[in-house]
Short mmCIF file of C-alpha atoms in Angstrom, two decimals:
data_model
loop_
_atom_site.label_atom_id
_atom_site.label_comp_id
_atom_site.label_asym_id
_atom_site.label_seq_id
_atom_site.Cartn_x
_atom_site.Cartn_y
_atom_site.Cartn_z
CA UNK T 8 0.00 0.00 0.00
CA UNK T 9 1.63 3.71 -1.22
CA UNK T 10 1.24 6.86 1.30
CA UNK T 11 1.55 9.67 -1.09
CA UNK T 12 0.73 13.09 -0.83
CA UNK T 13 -0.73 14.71 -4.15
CA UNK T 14 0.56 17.33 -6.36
CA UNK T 15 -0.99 17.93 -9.29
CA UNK T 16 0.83 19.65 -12.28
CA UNK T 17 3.95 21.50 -12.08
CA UNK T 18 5.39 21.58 -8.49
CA UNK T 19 8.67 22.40 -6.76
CA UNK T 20 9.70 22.30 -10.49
CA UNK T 21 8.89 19.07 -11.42
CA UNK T 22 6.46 19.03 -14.42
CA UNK T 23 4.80 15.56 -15.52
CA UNK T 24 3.60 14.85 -19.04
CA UNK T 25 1.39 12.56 -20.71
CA UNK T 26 0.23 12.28 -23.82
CA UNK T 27 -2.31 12.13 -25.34
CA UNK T 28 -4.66 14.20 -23.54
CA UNK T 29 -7.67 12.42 -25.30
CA UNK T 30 -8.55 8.99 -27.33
CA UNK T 31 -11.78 7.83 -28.76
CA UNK T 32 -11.36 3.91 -29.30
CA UNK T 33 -13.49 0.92 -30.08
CA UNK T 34 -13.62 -2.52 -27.47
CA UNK T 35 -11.40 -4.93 -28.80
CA UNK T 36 -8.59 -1.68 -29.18
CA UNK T 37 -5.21 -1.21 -27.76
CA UNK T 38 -4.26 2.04 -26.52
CA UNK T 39 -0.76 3.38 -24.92
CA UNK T 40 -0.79 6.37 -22.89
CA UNK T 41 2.77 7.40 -22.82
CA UNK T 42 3.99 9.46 -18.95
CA UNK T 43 7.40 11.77 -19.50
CA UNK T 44 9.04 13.66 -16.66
CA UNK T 45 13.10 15.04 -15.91
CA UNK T 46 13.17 14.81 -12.39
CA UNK T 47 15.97 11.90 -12.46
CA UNK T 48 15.87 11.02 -8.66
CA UNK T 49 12.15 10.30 -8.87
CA UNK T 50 12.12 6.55 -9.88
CA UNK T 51 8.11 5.70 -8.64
CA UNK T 52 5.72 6.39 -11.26
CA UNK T 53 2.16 5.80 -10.29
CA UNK T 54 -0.91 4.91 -12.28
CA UNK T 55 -4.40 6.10 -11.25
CA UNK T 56 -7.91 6.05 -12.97
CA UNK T 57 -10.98 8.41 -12.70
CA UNK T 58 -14.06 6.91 -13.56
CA UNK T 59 -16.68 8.99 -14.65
CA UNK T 60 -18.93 10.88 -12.16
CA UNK T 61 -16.49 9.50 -9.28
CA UNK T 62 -14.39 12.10 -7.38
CA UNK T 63 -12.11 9.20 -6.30
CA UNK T 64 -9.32 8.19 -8.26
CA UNK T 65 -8.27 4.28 -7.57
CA UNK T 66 -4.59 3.02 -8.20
CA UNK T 67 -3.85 0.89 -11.02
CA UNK T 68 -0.71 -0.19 -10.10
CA UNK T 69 2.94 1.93 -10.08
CA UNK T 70 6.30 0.67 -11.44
CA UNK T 71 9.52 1.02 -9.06
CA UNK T 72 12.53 1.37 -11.00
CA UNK T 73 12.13 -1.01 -13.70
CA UNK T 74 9.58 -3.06 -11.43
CA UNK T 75 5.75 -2.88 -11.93
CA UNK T 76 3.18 -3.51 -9.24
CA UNK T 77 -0.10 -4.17 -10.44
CA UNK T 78 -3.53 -4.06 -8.38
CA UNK T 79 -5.38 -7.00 -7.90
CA UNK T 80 -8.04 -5.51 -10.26
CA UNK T 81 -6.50 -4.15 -12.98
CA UNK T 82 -3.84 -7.23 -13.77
CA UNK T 83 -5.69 -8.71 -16.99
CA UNK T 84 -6.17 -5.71 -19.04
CA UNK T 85 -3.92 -3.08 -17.84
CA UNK T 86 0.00 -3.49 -17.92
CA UNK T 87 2.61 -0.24 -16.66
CA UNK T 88 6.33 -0.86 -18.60
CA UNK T 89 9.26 1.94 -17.90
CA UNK T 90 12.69 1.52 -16.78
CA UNK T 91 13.12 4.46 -14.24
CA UNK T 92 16.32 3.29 -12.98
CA UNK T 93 18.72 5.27 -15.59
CA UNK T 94 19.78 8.59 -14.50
CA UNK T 95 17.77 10.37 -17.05
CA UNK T 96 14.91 11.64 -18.09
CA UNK T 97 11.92 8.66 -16.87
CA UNK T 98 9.35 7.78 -19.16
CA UNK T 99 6.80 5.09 -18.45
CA UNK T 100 3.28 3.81 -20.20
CA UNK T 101 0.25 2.11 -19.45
CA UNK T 102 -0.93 -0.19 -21.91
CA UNK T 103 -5.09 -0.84 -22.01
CA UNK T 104 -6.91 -3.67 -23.56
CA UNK T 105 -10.21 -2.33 -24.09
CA UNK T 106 -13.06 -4.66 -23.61
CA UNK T 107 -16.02 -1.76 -22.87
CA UNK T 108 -17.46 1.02 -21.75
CA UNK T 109 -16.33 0.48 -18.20
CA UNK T 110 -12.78 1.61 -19.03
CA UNK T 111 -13.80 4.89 -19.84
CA UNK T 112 -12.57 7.43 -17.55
CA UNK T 113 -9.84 9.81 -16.89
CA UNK T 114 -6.51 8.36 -16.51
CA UNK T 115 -3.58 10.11 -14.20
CA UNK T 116 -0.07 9.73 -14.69
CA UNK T 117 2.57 10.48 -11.07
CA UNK T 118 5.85 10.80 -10.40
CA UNK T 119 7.31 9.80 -6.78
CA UNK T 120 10.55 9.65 -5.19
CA UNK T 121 9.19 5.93 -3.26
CA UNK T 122 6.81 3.72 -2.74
CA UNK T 123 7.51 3.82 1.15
CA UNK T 124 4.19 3.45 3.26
CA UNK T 125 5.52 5.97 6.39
CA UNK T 126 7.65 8.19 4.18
CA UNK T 127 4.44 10.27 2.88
CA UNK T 128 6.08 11.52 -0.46
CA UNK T 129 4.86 13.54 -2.77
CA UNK T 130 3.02 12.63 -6.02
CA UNK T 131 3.31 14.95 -8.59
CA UNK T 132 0.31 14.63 -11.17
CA UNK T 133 0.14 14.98 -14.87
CA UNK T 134 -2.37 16.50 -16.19
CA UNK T 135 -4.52 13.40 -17.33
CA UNK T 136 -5.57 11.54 -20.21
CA UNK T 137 -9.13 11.01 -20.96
CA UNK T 138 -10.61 7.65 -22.47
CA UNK T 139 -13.41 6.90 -24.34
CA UNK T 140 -14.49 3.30 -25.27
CA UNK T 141 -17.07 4.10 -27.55
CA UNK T 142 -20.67 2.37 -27.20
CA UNK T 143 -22.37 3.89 -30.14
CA UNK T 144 -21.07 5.39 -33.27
CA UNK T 145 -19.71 8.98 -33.38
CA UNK T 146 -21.89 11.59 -33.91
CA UNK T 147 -20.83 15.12 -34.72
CA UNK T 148 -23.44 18.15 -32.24
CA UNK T 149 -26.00 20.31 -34.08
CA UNK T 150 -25.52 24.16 -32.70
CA UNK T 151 -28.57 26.92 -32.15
CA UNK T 152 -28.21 30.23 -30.47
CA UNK T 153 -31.72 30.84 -29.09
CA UNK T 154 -32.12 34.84 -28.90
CA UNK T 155 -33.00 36.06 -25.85
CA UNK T 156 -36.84 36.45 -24.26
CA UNK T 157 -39.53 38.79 -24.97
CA UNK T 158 -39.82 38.91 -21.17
CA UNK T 159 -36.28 41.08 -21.62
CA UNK T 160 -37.42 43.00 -23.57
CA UNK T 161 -37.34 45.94 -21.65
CA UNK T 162 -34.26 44.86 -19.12
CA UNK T 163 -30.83 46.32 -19.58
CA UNK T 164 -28.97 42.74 -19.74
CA UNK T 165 -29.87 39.79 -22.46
CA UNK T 166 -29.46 36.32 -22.21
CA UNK T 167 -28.55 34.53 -25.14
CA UNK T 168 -28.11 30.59 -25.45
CA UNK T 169 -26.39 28.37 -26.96
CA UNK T 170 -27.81 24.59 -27.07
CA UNK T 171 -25.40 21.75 -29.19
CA UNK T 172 -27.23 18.59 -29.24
CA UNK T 173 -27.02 15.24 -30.68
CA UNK T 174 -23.62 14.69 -30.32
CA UNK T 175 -21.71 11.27 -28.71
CA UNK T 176 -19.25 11.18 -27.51
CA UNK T 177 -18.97 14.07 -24.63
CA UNK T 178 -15.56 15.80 -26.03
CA UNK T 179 -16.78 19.14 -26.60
CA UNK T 180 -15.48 22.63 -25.55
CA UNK T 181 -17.51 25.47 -26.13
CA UNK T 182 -16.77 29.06 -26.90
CA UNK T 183 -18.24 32.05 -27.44
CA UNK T 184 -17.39 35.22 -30.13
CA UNK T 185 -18.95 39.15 -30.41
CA UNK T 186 -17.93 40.78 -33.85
CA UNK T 187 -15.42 37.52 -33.97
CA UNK T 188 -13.50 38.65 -30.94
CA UNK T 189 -13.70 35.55 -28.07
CA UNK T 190 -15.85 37.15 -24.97
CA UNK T 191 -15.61 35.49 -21.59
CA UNK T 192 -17.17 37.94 -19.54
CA UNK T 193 -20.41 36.91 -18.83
CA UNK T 194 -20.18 33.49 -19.75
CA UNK T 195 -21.38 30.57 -18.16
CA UNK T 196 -21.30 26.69 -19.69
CA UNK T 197 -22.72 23.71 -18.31
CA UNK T 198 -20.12 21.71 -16.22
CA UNK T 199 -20.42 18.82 -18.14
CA UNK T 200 -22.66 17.89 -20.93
CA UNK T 201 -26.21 15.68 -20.35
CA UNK T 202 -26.77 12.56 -21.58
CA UNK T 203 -30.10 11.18 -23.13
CA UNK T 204 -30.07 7.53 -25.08
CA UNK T 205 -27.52 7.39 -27.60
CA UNK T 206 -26.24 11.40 -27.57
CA UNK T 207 -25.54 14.18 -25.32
CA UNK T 208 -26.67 18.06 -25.05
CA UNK T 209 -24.80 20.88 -23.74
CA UNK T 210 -25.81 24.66 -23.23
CA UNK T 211 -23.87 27.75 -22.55
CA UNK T 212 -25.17 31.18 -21.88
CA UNK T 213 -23.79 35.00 -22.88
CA UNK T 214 -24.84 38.06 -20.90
CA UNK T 215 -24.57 41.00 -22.73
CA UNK T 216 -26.28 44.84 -22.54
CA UNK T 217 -28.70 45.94 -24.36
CA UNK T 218 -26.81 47.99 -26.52
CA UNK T 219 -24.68 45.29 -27.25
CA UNK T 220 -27.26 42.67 -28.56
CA UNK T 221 -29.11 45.38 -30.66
CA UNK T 222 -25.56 46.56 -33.22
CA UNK T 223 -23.43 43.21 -32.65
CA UNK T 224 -23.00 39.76 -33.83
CA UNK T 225 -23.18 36.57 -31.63
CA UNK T 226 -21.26 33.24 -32.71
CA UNK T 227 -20.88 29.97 -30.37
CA UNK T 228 -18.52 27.40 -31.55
CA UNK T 229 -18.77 23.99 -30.08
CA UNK T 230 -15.21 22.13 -30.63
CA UNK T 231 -15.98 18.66 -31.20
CA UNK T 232 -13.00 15.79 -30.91
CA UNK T 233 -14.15 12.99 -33.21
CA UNK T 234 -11.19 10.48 -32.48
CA UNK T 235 -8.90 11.84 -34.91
CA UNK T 236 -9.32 15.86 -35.64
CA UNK T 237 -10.84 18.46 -33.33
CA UNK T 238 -13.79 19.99 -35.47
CA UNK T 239 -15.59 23.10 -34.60
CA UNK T 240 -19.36 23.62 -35.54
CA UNK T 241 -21.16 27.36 -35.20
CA UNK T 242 -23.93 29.50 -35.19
CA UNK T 243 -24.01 33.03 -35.57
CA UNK T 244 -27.33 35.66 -34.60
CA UNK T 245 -27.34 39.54 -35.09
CA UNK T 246 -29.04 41.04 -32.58
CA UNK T 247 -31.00 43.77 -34.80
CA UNK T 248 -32.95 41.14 -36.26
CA UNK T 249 -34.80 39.13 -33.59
CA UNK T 250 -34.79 42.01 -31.20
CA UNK T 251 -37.20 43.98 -33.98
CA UNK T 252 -39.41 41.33 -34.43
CA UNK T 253 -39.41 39.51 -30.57
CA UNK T 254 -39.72 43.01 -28.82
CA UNK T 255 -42.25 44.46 -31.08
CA UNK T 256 -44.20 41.58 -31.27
CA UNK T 257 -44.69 41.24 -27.66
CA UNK T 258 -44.74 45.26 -26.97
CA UNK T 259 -47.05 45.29 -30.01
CA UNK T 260 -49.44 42.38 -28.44
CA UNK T 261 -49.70 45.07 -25.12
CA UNK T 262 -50.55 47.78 -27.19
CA UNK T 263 -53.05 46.35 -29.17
CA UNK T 264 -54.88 44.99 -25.84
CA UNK T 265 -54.86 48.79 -24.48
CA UNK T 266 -55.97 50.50 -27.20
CA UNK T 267 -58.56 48.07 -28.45
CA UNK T 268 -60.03 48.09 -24.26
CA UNK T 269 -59.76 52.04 -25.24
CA UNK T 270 -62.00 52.04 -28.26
CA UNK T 271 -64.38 49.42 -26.70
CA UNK T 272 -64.92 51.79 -23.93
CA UNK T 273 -65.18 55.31 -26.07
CA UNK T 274 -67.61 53.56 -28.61
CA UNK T 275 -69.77 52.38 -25.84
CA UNK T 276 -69.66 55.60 -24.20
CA UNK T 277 -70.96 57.31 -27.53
CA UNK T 278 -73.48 55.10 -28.50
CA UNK T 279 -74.83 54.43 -24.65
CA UNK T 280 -75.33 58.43 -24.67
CA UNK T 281 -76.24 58.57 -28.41
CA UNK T 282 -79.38 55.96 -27.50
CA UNK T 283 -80.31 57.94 -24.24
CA UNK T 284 -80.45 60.93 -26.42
CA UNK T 285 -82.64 59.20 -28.55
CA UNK T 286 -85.17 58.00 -25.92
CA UNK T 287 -85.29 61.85 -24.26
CA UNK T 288 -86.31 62.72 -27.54
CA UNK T 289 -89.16 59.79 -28.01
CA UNK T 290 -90.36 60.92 -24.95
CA UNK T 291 -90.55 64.45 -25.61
CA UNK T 292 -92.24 63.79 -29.08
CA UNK T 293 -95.19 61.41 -27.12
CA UNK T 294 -95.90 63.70 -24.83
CA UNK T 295 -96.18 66.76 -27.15
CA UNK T 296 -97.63 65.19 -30.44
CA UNK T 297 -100.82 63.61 -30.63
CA UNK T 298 -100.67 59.85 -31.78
CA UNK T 299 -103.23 60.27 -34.62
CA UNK T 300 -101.07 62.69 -36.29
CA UNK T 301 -99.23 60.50 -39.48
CA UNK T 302 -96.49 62.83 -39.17
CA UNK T 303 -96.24 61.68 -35.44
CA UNK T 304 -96.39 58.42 -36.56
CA UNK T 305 -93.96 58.86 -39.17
CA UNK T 306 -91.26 60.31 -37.00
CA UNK T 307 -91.43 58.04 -34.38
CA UNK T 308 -90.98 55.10 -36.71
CA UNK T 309 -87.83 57.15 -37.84
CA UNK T 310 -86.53 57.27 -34.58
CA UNK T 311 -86.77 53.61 -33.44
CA UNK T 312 -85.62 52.52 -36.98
CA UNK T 313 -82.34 54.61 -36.19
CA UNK T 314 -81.81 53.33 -32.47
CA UNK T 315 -82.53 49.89 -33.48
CA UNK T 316 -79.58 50.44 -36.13
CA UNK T 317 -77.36 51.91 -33.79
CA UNK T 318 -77.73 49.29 -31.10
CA UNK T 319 -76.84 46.68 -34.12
CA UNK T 320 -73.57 48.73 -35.02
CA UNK T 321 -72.57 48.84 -31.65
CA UNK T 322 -72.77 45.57 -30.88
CA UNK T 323 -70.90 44.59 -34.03
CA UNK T 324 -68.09 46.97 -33.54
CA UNK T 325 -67.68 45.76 -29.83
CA UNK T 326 -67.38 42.24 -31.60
CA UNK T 327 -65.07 43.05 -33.89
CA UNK T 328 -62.62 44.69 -31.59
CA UNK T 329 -62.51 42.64 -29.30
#
């Protein structure tokens, strides 16, 4: 059992290398991930693995000198090689048979003076190697930029988003551009991406002024490792645009609602007093002209023909307005 205190990256001057930092393979694959460092005393190199989700990394084994030690575990389809014992430069490996998905995980390369259980050396970590054993077939994202809510309309700070989807397996980096110049300010990215079946999503947000999302242009670029290149897929949005149509749209919708309660209100107003006007009037007319009279007769049948016709056009324009 090793008692080793960690040290990740470069420290006291020692700096630990391995290469590569990434590989995408298939079961049935052999990979080599290759550990370099030039601190010649240092003749323990150590062997850990990550698994996915796990905070805990668990040994593999560690090769003294020219010696490896294997965990119980690991000793049918892991092997460390290395001869540490020259007084150069130490380079080591670990060799993977890959059998499945299980392997996949981050993979940490360390450099130790010994493997003494009461000494407490250091460790000094490289910076890792990530594994893939792929379970499905690679699958390149699909990028949007989603503009930002009419509900922001009328805030000083947008919210723009970025979704890539679709994509397996989870290599992906993702960046954002204004006017092609990288922004970070006001950036946040998901941690990690999200699977669902076969693929994984990712999203990352900008937060930018209103001034800025009205005159400029927004790109995210998701960089995508595929197993052999690193490929980078886009999408751009001018703010102008959406802003014209989202923000009027929605400010428009408000509008429409006040003015049209407006005119309801008015026109009811004018014909409510219009038809009481009308009524004082029939009154009047009964009370002063006798009912025998044809031109009596005559006018009020004018009168009630022309309320009756101005209750119906009320009611329609109140229907059609609202």
């Amino acid at each position: 059992m090793l008692s080793v205190r960690l040290c990740p990256g470069v420290c006291q001057g020692i700096e630990v290398h391995q290469t590569p930092s990434s590989f995408i393979r298939k079961p049935g694959d052999d990979v080599q991930l290759v550990c370099t460092h030039g601190k010649t005393d240092y003749r323990v190199m150590l062997w850990y693995q990550q698994s996915p989700g796990d905070t805990a990394m668990k040994l593999i084994g560690y090769l003294n000198y020219k010696d490896p030690k294997m965990e119980e575990h690991y000793e049918k389809h892991f092997k460390i090689a290395g001869d540490l014992s020259v007084n150069t430069a130490k380079n080591g490996s670990l060799l993977i048979q890959l059998t499945g998905a299980e392997q996949s995980a981050v993979y940490y390369c360390a450099a130790s003076e010994a493997p003494h259980c009461a000494s407490g050396y250091e460790a000094h970590f490289g910076g890792g190697t990530r594994l893939t054993v792929l379970e499905y077939n690679v699958t390149a994202p699909t990028v949007k930029i989603l503009p930002p809510s009419s509900k922001e309309c009328k805030n000083k700070k947008k919210t723009l988003v970025c979704v890539a989807s679709g994509f397996y397996p989870d290599h992906v980096s993702v960046f954002w551009q204004i006017d092609e110049v990288t922004e970070t300010n006001g950036v946040a990215t998901d941690n990690n991406a999200v699977r669902k079946n076969e693929s994984y999503s990712i999203t990352s947000r900008l937060r930018v002024s209103a001034k800025d999302w009205r005159s400029r242009t927004f790109t995210c670029t998701v960089t995508f490792f595929n197993g052999t290149d690193y490929k980078q897929y886009s999408d751009s949005l001018k703010g102008s645009v959406f802003d014209m149509i989202v923000c009027a749209k929605s400010s428009g919708s408000s509008l429409m609602t006040s003015q049209a309660g407006k005119l309801s209100y008015a026109v009811f107003l004018a014909k409510s007093s219009l038809y009481a006007l009308f009524i004082t009037a029939l009154v009047w007319k009964l009370k002063v002209c006798p009912t025998s009279s044809p031109a009596c007769t005559m006018y009020l049948c004018h009168v009630c023909w022309f309320v009756l016709i101005q209750t119906v056009m009320c009611v329609v324009i109140l229907i059609l307005i609202s």
